[in-house]
Coordinates of C-alpha atoms in Angstrom, one line a residue:
M4 CA 39.3 92.0 9.0
G5 CA 39.3 93.4 12.6
F6 CA 42.3 95.7 14.0
L7 CA 44.8 94.4 16.0
Q8 CA 44.7 95.4 19.8
L9 CA 47.4 94.5 21.3
L10 CA 46.3 94.6 25.5
V11 CA 49.3 93.9 27.9
V12 CA 49.8 92.7 31.6
A13 CA 52.9 94.7 32.6
V14 CA 53.6 92.5 35.9
L15 CA 52.8 89.3 37.0
A16 CA 54.1 87.7 39.8
S17 CA 53.4 84.4 41.4
E18 CA 51.7 85.1 44.4
H19 CA 49.1 87.6 42.7
R20 CA 45.7 87.7 43.7
V21 CA 42.5 89.6 42.6
A22 CA 39.7 90.4 44.6
G23 CA 36.3 90.1 43.5
A24 CA 34.3 88.5 40.3
A25 CA 33.8 90.1 37.1
E26 CA 30.1 90.9 36.4
V27 CA 28.0 93.8 34.7
F28 CA 26.6 96.2 36.3
G29 CA 23.7 98.7 35.2
N30 CA 24.0 102.6 35.3
S31 CA 24.0 104.3 38.7
S32 CA 22.1 107.6 39.8
E33 CA 23.5 110.9 37.5
G34 CA 26.5 113.3 38.9
L35 CA 27.5 109.8 41.3
I36 CA 28.8 106.7 39.8
E37 CA 29.2 103.9 42.4
F38 CA 31.8 101.2 41.8
S39 CA 32.6 97.4 43.3
V40 CA 35.5 95.9 43.3
G41 CA 36.3 93.6 40.3
K42 CA 32.9 94.6 38.9
F43 CA 32.8 96.1 35.2
R44 CA 30.4 99.3 34.7
Y45 CA 29.0 100.7 31.6
F46 CA 27.7 104.3 31.8
E47 CA 27.9 107.8 30.0
L48 CA 30.1 110.6 30.6
N49 CA 28.9 114.0 29.0
R50 CA 30.2 117.5 29.3
P51 CA 31.0 119.4 31.5
F52 CA 34.0 117.7 33.6
P53 CA 33.6 116.1 36.0
E54 CA 31.8 113.0 37.1
E55 CA 32.3 111.9 40.8
A56 CA 32.7 108.0 41.6
I57 CA 33.7 106.5 44.4
L58 CA 34.0 102.8 46.0
H59 CA 32.4 101.7 49.7
D60 CA 33.7 99.4 52.5
I61 CA 37.3 98.6 51.3
S62 CA 38.8 95.4 53.0
S63 CA 41.7 95.9 55.5
N64 CA 43.4 93.5 53.4
V65 CA 43.6 95.6 50.1
T66 CA 46.8 98.0 50.2
F67 CA 46.0 99.6 46.8
L68 CA 43.5 99.9 44.1
I69 CA 43.7 100.0 40.3
F70 CA 41.0 102.0 38.3
Q71 CA 40.7 101.2 34.6
I72 CA 38.3 103.2 32.2
H73 CA 37.7 102.4 28.4
S74 CA 35.9 103.9 25.3
Q75 CA 36.6 103.3 21.5
Y76 CA 37.6 106.7 20.0
Q77 CA 36.5 109.8 22.4
N78 CA 38.9 110.1 25.4
T79 CA 37.9 110.7 28.9
T80 CA 39.4 111.6 31.8
V81 CA 40.4 110.1 35.5
S82 CA 41.1 112.0 38.0
F83 CA 42.2 112.1 41.5
S84 CA 40.5 115.4 42.3
P85 CA 38.0 117.5 40.5
T86 CA 41.3 120.0 39.6
L87 CA 42.8 118.8 36.5
L88 CA 47.0 118.3 37.3
S89 CA 49.3 116.5 35.2
N90 CA 50.5 114.7 37.9
S91 CA 47.3 113.6 39.5
S92 CA 45.2 112.9 36.1
E93 CA 45.6 110.5 32.9
T94 CA 43.5 111.0 29.4
G95 CA 43.3 108.4 26.8
T96 CA 40.6 106.0 25.5
A97 CA 42.4 103.5 28.3
S98 CA 43.2 104.8 30.7
G99 CA 43.9 103.9 34.4
L100 CA 45.6 105.1 37.9
V101 CA 46.3 103.4 41.4
F102 CA 45.2 104.2 44.5
I103 CA 47.7 103.8 47.1
L104 CA 45.2 102.8 50.2
R105 CA 46.0 104.9 53.8
P106 CA 45.6 103.3 57.4
E107 CA 42.2 102.3 58.2
Q108 CA 40.9 104.2 54.6
S109 CA 37.8 102.6 53.6
T110 CA 36.2 104.5 50.7
C111 CA 38.2 105.8 47.6
T112 CA 36.4 108.8 45.6
W113 CA 37.8 109.7 42.1
Y114 CA 36.7 111.5 39.5
L115 CA 35.6 111.4 35.6
G116 CA 34.9 112.9 32.4
T117 CA 35.3 114.2 29.2
S118 CA 35.9 117.5 27.0
G119 CA 34.5 115.8 24.0
I120 CA 30.9 117.1 22.7
Q121 CA 29.8 113.9 22.1
P122 CA 28.3 111.6 25.0
V123 CA 30.9 109.0 25.4
Q124 CA 30.2 105.3 26.3
N125 CA 32.6 104.1 28.9
M126 CA 33.6 100.8 30.6
A127 CA 35.1 100.7 33.9
I128 CA 36.3 98.2 36.4
L129 CA 38.0 99.2 40.0
L130 CA 40.3 95.9 40.8
S131 CA 41.9 95.5 44.6
Y132 CA 45.5 94.1 45.7
S133 CA 47.5 93.3 48.7
E134 CA 50.6 94.1 49.8
R135 CA 52.5 90.9 48.3
D136 CA 51.2 92.2 44.7
P137 CA 53.9 94.0 42.7
V138 CA 52.4 97.8 41.9
P139 CA 52.8 98.6 38.2
G140 CA 54.7 101.9 37.6
G141 CA 55.7 101.7 40.7
C142 CA 59.0 102.9 39.6
N143 CA 57.9 105.4 37.4
L144 CA 60.3 108.9 36.6
E145 CA 59.4 108.9 32.6
F146 CA 55.4 109.7 32.9
D147 CA 53.8 112.5 34.5
L148 CA 52.0 110.5 37.3
D149 CA 53.8 109.5 40.6
I150 CA 53.2 105.2 39.7
D151 CA 51.5 104.8 36.3
P152 CA 50.2 101.9 35.6
N153 CA 49.3 102.9 31.9
I154 CA 51.2 101.2 28.9
Y155 CA 51.7 103.6 25.7
L156 CA 51.6 102.6 22.3
E157 CA 53.8 103.2 19.6
Y158 CA 53.8 102.3 15.9
N159 CA 54.7 102.4 12.1
F160 CA 54.9 101.1 9.2
F161 CA 57.8 98.3 10.9
E162 CA 56.6 97.7 14.3
T163 CA 54.7 98.6 17.6
T164 CA 56.7 99.7 20.4
I165 CA 54.8 99.0 23.7
K166 CA 56.8 101.2 26.6
F167 CA 55.6 101.4 30.0
A168 CA 57.1 102.3 33.3
P169 CA 58.8 99.7 35.6
A170 CA 57.0 97.8 38.6
N171 CA 58.3 98.2 42.3
L172 CA 57.8 95.7 45.1
G173 CA 54.2 95.9 47.1
Y174 CA 54.2 97.0 50.5
A175 CA 51.5 97.5 53.6
R176 CA 49.4 100.2 54.5
G177 CA 51.1 102.9 56.2
V178 CA 54.5 102.0 54.8
D179 CA 56.8 103.5 52.6
P180 CA 57.8 102.3 49.2
P181 CA 60.9 100.4 48.8
P182 CA 63.7 102.3 46.6
C183 CA 64.1 101.2 43.3
D184 CA 67.2 102.6 43.1
A185 CA 68.8 100.2 45.5
G186 CA 70.9 96.9 44.6
T187 CA 69.5 94.4 41.8
D188 CA 69.5 91.3 43.9
Q189 CA 66.4 88.9 44.3
D190 CA 64.6 91.1 47.3
S191 CA 64.8 94.4 45.2
R192 CA 62.5 95.1 42.3
W193 CA 64.8 93.6 39.9
R194 CA 63.4 90.2 40.7
L195 CA 60.0 90.8 38.7
Q196 CA 59.2 89.4 35.3
Y197 CA 57.3 91.1 32.7
D198 CA 55.0 88.8 30.7
V199 CA 53.4 90.2 27.5
Y200 CA 50.0 88.6 25.9
Q201 CA 48.6 88.9 22.7
Y202 CA 44.3 89.2 22.2
F203 CA 42.6 89.7 18.7
L204 CA 39.5 90.9 18.2
P205 CA 36.7 89.5 16.1
E206 CA 37.3 90.4 12.3
N207 CA 34.6 92.4 10.8
D208 CA 33.2 93.9 13.8
L209 CA 34.4 97.2 14.7
T210 CA 31.2 98.3 17.0
E211 CA 32.2 99.9 20.5
E212 CA 29.6 96.8 21.9
M213 CA 32.2 94.6 20.8
L214 CA 35.3 96.0 22.0
L215 CA 33.8 96.8 25.5
K216 CA 33.0 93.3 25.2
H217 CA 36.3 91.8 24.3
L218 CA 38.3 94.2 26.6
Q219 CA 36.7 92.4 29.9
R220 CA 39.2 89.6 29.1
M221 CA 42.0 91.7 29.2
V222 CA 41.8 93.3 32.8
S223 CA 43.1 91.0 35.2
V224 CA 45.5 88.2 35.3
P225 CA 43.5 85.6 35.0
Q226 CA 41.1 86.6 32.6
V227 CA 44.2 87.3 30.1
K228 CA 46.3 84.1 31.1
A229 CA 43.0 82.2 29.9
S230 CA 42.1 84.1 26.7
A231 CA 45.1 85.7 25.1
L232 CA 48.4 84.3 23.9
K233 CA 51.6 84.4 25.7
L234 CA 54.1 86.2 23.6
C235 CA 57.3 86.5 25.7
C236 CA 58.4 86.2 29.5
T237 CA 61.0 88.2 30.6
C238 CA 62.5 89.0 27.2
F239 CA 62.6 92.8 28.1
S240 CA 62.2 92.4 32.2
A241 CA 63.8 95.3 33.4
S242 CA 66.7 97.1 32.4
P243 CA 70.5 95.4 33.2
P244 CA 72.2 96.6 36.3
H245 CA 75.0 99.0 34.2
H246 CA 72.2 101.1 32.4
P247 CA 70.2 103.8 34.6
P248 CA 67.9 101.7 37.0
L249 CA 65.2 103.8 36.5
S250 CA 64.3 103.4 32.7
L251 CA 61.0 102.4 30.5
D252 CA 60.6 98.9 29.6
Y253 CA 60.2 98.5 25.7
F254 CA 58.1 95.4 24.0
K255 CA 58.7 95.3 20.2
A256 CA 55.9 93.5 18.2
N257 CA 54.9 93.8 14.4
P258 CA 52.2 95.8 13.8
W259 CA 49.3 93.8 12.0
S260 CA 46.5 95.8 10.3
S261 CA 46.9 99.4 11.0
C262 CA 44.6 102.2 9.3
Y263 CA 47.5 103.8 8.2
S264 CA 49.0 101.1 6.7
Q265 CA 50.3 101.8 3.2
I266 CA 49.3 98.9 2.1
F267 CA 45.7 100.8 1.5
Q268 CA 46.6 103.9 0.1
V269 CA 45.5 104.1 -3.6
S270 CA 48.9 103.8 -5.4
S271 CA 49.7 100.7 -3.5
K272 CA 46.0 99.5 -4.9
V273 CA 47.2 100.5 -8.4
F274 CA 50.2 98.9 -8.0
F275 CA 49.2 95.5 -6.6
T276 CA 46.2 95.4 -9.3
L277 CA 48.2 95.8 -12.5
F278 CA 50.5 93.3 -10.5
A279 CA 48.3 90.7 -9.7
L280 CA 46.7 90.9 -13.5
L281 CA 50.3 89.8 -14.6
G282 CA 50.4 87.2 -12.1
F283 CA 47.2 86.4 -12.7
F284 CA 48.5 85.5 -16.7
I285 CA 51.7 83.6 -15.9
C286 CA 49.1 81.4 -13.5
F287 CA 47.7 79.9 -16.2
F288 CA 50.1 80.5 -19.1
G289 CA 53.4 81.3 -18.1
H290 CA 55.5 78.5 -19.3
R291 CA 53.8 79.2 -22.6
F292 CA 54.5 82.6 -22.7
W293 CA 58.2 82.6 -21.8
K294 CA 59.4 85.7 -22.4
T295 CA 56.6 87.5 -20.3
E296 CA 57.5 85.1 -17.5
L297 CA 61.1 86.4 -17.4
F298 CA 59.7 89.8 -17.7
F299 CA 57.6 89.1 -14.8
I300 CA 60.5 87.5 -13.0
G301 CA 62.8 90.5 -14.0
F302 CA 60.5 93.0 -12.5
I303 CA 60.0 90.8 -9.2
I304 CA 64.0 90.9 -8.6
M305 CA 65.2 94.2 -9.5
G306 CA 61.6 95.9 -7.8
F307 CA 62.5 94.2 -4.7
F308 CA 65.8 95.0 -4.2
F309 CA 65.3 98.7 -5.8
Y310 CA 62.4 99.2 -3.2
I311 CA 65.2 98.3 -0.7
L312 CA 67.9 100.2 -1.8
I313 CA 66.1 103.6 -2.0
T314 CA 64.1 103.3 0.8
R315 CA 67.3 103.1 2.9
L316 CA 68.8 105.7 1.3
T317 CA 66.7 108.4 0.4
P318 CA 63.7 109.9 2.4
I319 CA 61.7 110.0 -0.3
K320 CA 57.8 109.7 -0.2
Y321 CA 56.2 106.1 -0.8
D322 CA 54.3 106.8 -3.2
V323 CA 57.1 108.1 -5.4
N324 CA 59.0 105.2 -4.6
L325 CA 56.3 102.8 -5.5
I326 CA 56.2 104.8 -9.0
L327 CA 60.3 104.3 -9.3
T328 CA 59.8 100.9 -8.0
A329 CA 57.2 100.1 -11.1
V330 CA 59.4 101.4 -13.9
T331 CA 62.7 100.2 -12.3
G332 CA 60.9 96.8 -12.1
S333 CA 60.1 96.7 -15.6
V334 CA 63.7 97.8 -16.7
G335 CA 64.9 94.6 -15.0
G336 CA 62.4 92.7 -16.7
M337 CA 63.3 93.8 -19.7
F338 CA 66.6 93.3 -19.3
L339 CA 66.4 89.7 -18.4
V340 CA 64.4 89.1 -21.4
A341 CA 67.0 91.0 -23.6
V342 CA 69.5 88.3 -21.9
W343 CA 67.5 85.2 -22.9
W344 CA 67.3 86.9 -26.4
R345 CA 70.6 87.5 -27.0
F346 CA 72.6 85.1 -25.2
G347 CA 70.0 82.5 -24.5
I348 CA 71.5 80.8 -21.3
L349 CA 68.7 78.5 -20.1
S350 CA 70.5 77.9 -17.2
I351 CA 71.1 81.7 -16.0
C352 CA 67.4 81.8 -16.4
M353 CA 66.1 79.5 -14.4
L354 CA 68.3 80.3 -11.5
C355 CA 66.6 83.6 -11.4
V356 CA 63.0 82.1 -11.7
G357 CA 63.8 79.5 -8.9
L358 CA 65.6 81.8 -6.5
V359 CA 62.2 83.8 -6.6
L360 CA 60.5 80.5 -6.1
G361 CA 62.8 79.9 -3.3
F362 CA 62.8 83.3 -1.5
L363 CA 58.3 83.0 -1.3
I364 CA 59.3 79.4 0.6
S365 CA 61.5 80.4 2.5
S366 CA 59.4 83.7 3.4
V367 CA 56.7 81.0 4.4
T368 CA 58.8 78.9 6.6
F369 CA 59.6 81.9 9.0
F370 CA 56.1 82.7 8.5
T371 CA 55.3 79.6 10.9
P372 CA 56.2 79.9 14.4
L373 CA 59.4 78.9 13.5
G374 CA 60.8 82.9 12.8
N375 CA 60.0 83.5 16.6
L376 CA 62.5 81.4 18.0
K377 CA 65.2 83.5 19.6
I378 CA 68.2 82.1 17.6
F379 CA 66.8 83.8 14.5
H380 CA 66.5 87.3 16.5
D381 CA 70.3 87.3 15.4
D382 CA 70.5 88.8 12.2
G383 CA 73.2 86.9 10.6
V384 CA 71.8 83.5 11.4
F385 CA 68.4 84.5 9.7
W386 CA 69.6 85.7 6.8
V387 CA 71.6 82.6 6.6
T388 CA 69.3 80.3 7.4
F389 CA 66.9 82.1 4.6
S390 CA 69.1 82.4 2.0
C391 CA 70.2 78.5 2.2
I392 CA 66.3 77.7 1.8
A393 CA 66.1 80.2 -1.3
I394 CA 69.1 78.5 -2.7
L395 CA 67.7 74.6 -2.0
I396 CA 64.8 75.1 -4.2
P397 CA 66.6 75.7 -7.4
V398 CA 69.3 73.4 -6.5
V399 CA 67.0 70.5 -5.6
F400 CA 64.6 71.1 -9.0
M401 CA 68.1 71.5 -11.6
G402 CA 67.2 68.1 -13.2
C403 CA 63.6 69.2 -14.4
L404 CA 63.7 72.7 -15.1
R405 CA 60.8 72.7 -16.6
I406 CA 58.6 71.5 -13.5
L407 CA 60.2 74.2 -11.6
N408 CA 59.4 76.7 -14.2
I409 CA 55.5 75.5 -13.9
L410 CA 55.6 75.7 -10.0
T411 CA 57.0 78.7 -10.1
C412 CA 54.8 80.2 -12.9
G413 CA 51.7 79.0 -10.9
V414 CA 53.0 79.9 -6.9
I415 CA 54.1 83.1 -7.7
G416 CA 51.2 84.2 -10.3
S417 CA 48.7 82.9 -7.8
Y418 CA 50.6 85.1 -4.8
S419 CA 50.4 88.1 -6.8
V420 CA 46.8 87.9 -6.4
V421 CA 46.9 86.9 -2.6
L422 CA 48.8 90.8 -2.4
A423 CA 45.8 92.2 -4.3
I424 CA 43.5 91.5 -2.3
D425 CA 45.3 92.5 0.6
S426 CA 45.6 96.2 -0.2
Y427 CA 41.4 96.1 -0.2
W428 CA 40.9 93.5 2.4
S429 CA 43.3 93.1 5.1
T430 CA 44.9 89.5 5.2
S431 CA 48.0 88.0 7.0
L432 CA 48.5 86.4 4.1
S433 CA 50.6 89.6 2.8
Y434 CA 52.8 89.5 5.7
I435 CA 54.2 86.6 4.4
T436 CA 56.7 88.7 2.5
L437 CA 55.9 91.7 4.3
N438 CA 58.2 90.4 7.5
V439 CA 61.2 89.5 5.4
L440 CA 60.8 93.2 3.8
K441 CA 60.7 94.5 7.0
R442 CA 63.2 92.9 8.4
A443 CA 65.5 93.9 5.5
L444 CA 64.6 97.7 5.5
N445 CA 64.7 98.3 9.7
K446 CA 67.5 97.2 11.1
D447 CA 65.5 96.4 14.8
F448 CA 62.8 94.6 13.2
H449 CA 65.0 91.5 14.5
R450 CA 63.4 92.5 18.4
A451 CA 59.7 92.0 17.0
F452 CA 57.6 89.3 17.2
T453 CA 55.9 88.3 14.3
N454 CA 52.7 86.4 15.3
V455 CA 49.4 87.6 13.3
P456 CA 46.2 86.4 13.7
F457 CA 44.3 83.5 11.1
Q458 CA 41.0 84.0 11.1
T459 CA 38.0 83.5 8.5
N460 CA 38.6 85.5 5.8
D461 CA 42.7 84.3 5.9
F462 CA 41.2 80.8 5.3
I463 CA 39.4 81.7 2.5
I464 CA 41.9 83.5 0.6
L465 CA 44.8 80.7 1.7
A466 CA 42.1 78.4 -0.1
V467 CA 42.2 80.7 -3.0
W468 CA 45.4 81.0 -3.6
G469 CA 45.7 77.0 -3.1
M470 CA 43.1 76.8 -5.7
L471 CA 44.5 78.8 -8.6
A472 CA 48.0 77.8 -7.9
V473 CA 46.9 74.1 -8.1
S474 CA 44.9 74.8 -11.3
G475 CA 47.6 77.0 -13.0
I476 CA 50.0 74.0 -12.2
T477 CA 47.7 71.3 -13.5
L478 CA 46.7 73.0 -16.9
Q479 CA 49.8 74.1 -17.9
I480 CA 51.8 70.5 -17.0
R481 CA 48.7 69.2 -19.2
R482 CA 48.7 71.2 -21.8
E483 CA 52.7 71.3 -22.3
R484 CA 53.0 67.5 -22.6
G485 CA 54.6 66.3 -25.7
R486 CA 56.1 69.7 -26.2
P487 CA 59.6 70.9 -26.2
F488 CA 60.7 71.6 -22.9
F489 CA 61.7 75.5 -23.7
P490 CA 61.3 77.2 -26.8
P491 CA 64.6 77.7 -28.8
H492 CA 67.3 80.4 -28.4
P493 CA 65.8 83.4 -30.1
Y494 CA 68.9 85.4 -31.2
K495 CA 70.2 81.9 -33.0
L496 CA 66.6 81.6 -35.1
W497 CA 67.1 85.3 -35.9
K498 CA 70.6 84.5 -37.4
Q499 CA 69.4 81.7 -39.0
E500 CA 66.3 83.0 -40.8
R501 CA 68.6 86.0 -41.9
E502 CA 70.9 84.0 -43.5
R503 CA 68.0 82.2 -45.5
R504 CA 66.7 85.1 -46.8
V505 CA 70.3 86.1 -48.6
T506 CA 70.9 82.9 -49.8
N507 CA 67.3 81.8 -51.2
I508 CA 66.4 84.1 -54.1
L509 CA 63.2 83.0 -54.6
D510 CA 61.8 84.7 -51.4
P511 CA 60.5 87.7 -51.7
S512 CA 62.3 89.4 -49.1
Y513 CA 66.0 89.2 -51.2
H514 CA 65.0 91.4 -53.6
I515 CA 64.0 94.1 -50.9
P516 CA 66.6 97.0 -51.7
P517 CA 69.6 97.8 -48.9
L518 CA 68.6 100.2 -46.1
R519 CA 70.7 103.1 -47.6
E520 CA 68.1 102.7 -50.7
R521 CA 65.0 102.4 -49.1
L522 CA 65.8 105.5 -46.7
Y523 CA 66.6 108.0 -49.6
G524 CA 63.7 106.5 -50.9
R525 CA 61.5 107.3 -48.3
L526 CA 63.1 110.9 -47.7
T527 CA 62.4 111.4 -51.9
Q528 CA 58.7 110.8 -51.1
I529 CA 58.5 113.1 -47.7
K530 CA 60.0 116.0 -50.0
G531 CA 57.9 115.9 -52.9
L532 CA 54.8 116.5 -50.0
F533 CA 56.2 119.8 -49.5
Q534 CA 57.1 120.6 -53.6
K535 CA 54.0 123.2 -55.4
E536 CA 52.4 120.8 -57.5
Q537 CA 52.5 122.1 -61.5
P538 CA 49.7 122.8 -63.9
A539 CA 48.4 120.3 -66.3
G540 CA 47.7 120.8 -70.0
E541 CA 50.4 122.4 -72.9
R542 CA 51.1 126.1 -72.7
T543 CA 52.8 128.2 -75.7
P544 CA 54.3 131.5 -75.3
L545 CA 52.4 134.5 -76.8
L546 CA 54.8 136.5 -79.3
L547 CA 53.9 139.5 -80.4

């Protein structure tokens, strides 16, 4: 599946205008690259730095320009001057500069280059703005550029954080920019609103051509509104007045598919593959093999809570944590089997079974757009609602426990197969439970938007999940028809069998010697192995 590309329009204003139309131009002569406003250019950069770029015939109603340059993997540098300075150049795979135009200026030049050994294919565009348009990064104090329109992404296992410098109000040529720290009314920069849009690349195509082609849909406001999904508006607009007025703005999103995600590690593949093999068996035979199913349920419950506990309290590595989780989950599974064997309390066992099914159903509920409602950004509201949905499932099926058990076998067992598929082939369906796990592990995850794409492979895996679940449920319902709902209490059967053997003298086991005598006999046999063998035949002493 293609990787997530979060592209953001930092500032949108009602009076925003973009000059020019988007077109693709061919390469120009070597050493000088000519640009036109609003027209895409493809070109190749080679060492040594720099190559000069130029724009002629700038309209008098344009007050500033924004230059964007994009590449796939290798960094490129854009600079105001041939000499690279930290406050006048930007390096990266997606870099931009703001050109504040002087009065009567009609030509603009800048410099492009790369420090890489291999040639770099780039796509660039120059956009023009009037004095009524906000200046992205115009109130920057955090980054090196004086005016920094760039957006910086930081991501880990839990979240992707978008950082950018606050914008300033637009102004005419030759006029001093409005102060960034004077007032918070509607005549200041605080009236600006920040909208975040998300656009996913097509799956299974990570080519440079595909990336640069789709980036064209995310370079200007009209294109972004037409192509991307709006995640939020003003939800992270500039910092509150009682905070320092010049500060970074943040937006957190749920990372979808990162090359460094833990789900693709070898340990994860081994863990989820073994888990899926057991889950596949439970999907079709769980109700018949009741103790095996109880082990599976106990493994899930104990493993899930132990993983959260050990991750939050210790800094151990992921691989070690996964091994400990597998061991602890196995102990939990054996414990639940032992509870059933000794006490035979069906209600306790079925409560565990129902809660696991309820957990998955509740996770599916919050995987939908319902989970991004503002009310559920509060952890208290989220966990109370989540728990109520999970508890509701065993309550609803209290009168038909066998149906509840078979449903759990089919749904949970088949979902384990989905998790195994995800460890080899990324799918959005793993985020059904992964989002809940992340929220339990990270106290700031409630601030993240958890929108993920649903593309072709997701629909295929969803169909596989549904097919396995329906097949497993149907097969078990048909096979268990006319049979007892649940097996009898194992401990009672064991006691009855023992009493029968004691009182029935015709039973061969009745004549078995006591344990003490049997142990003594075995020890005698072992001692005999170490004694020297006596010679055979009769011997007579010789008398002299």
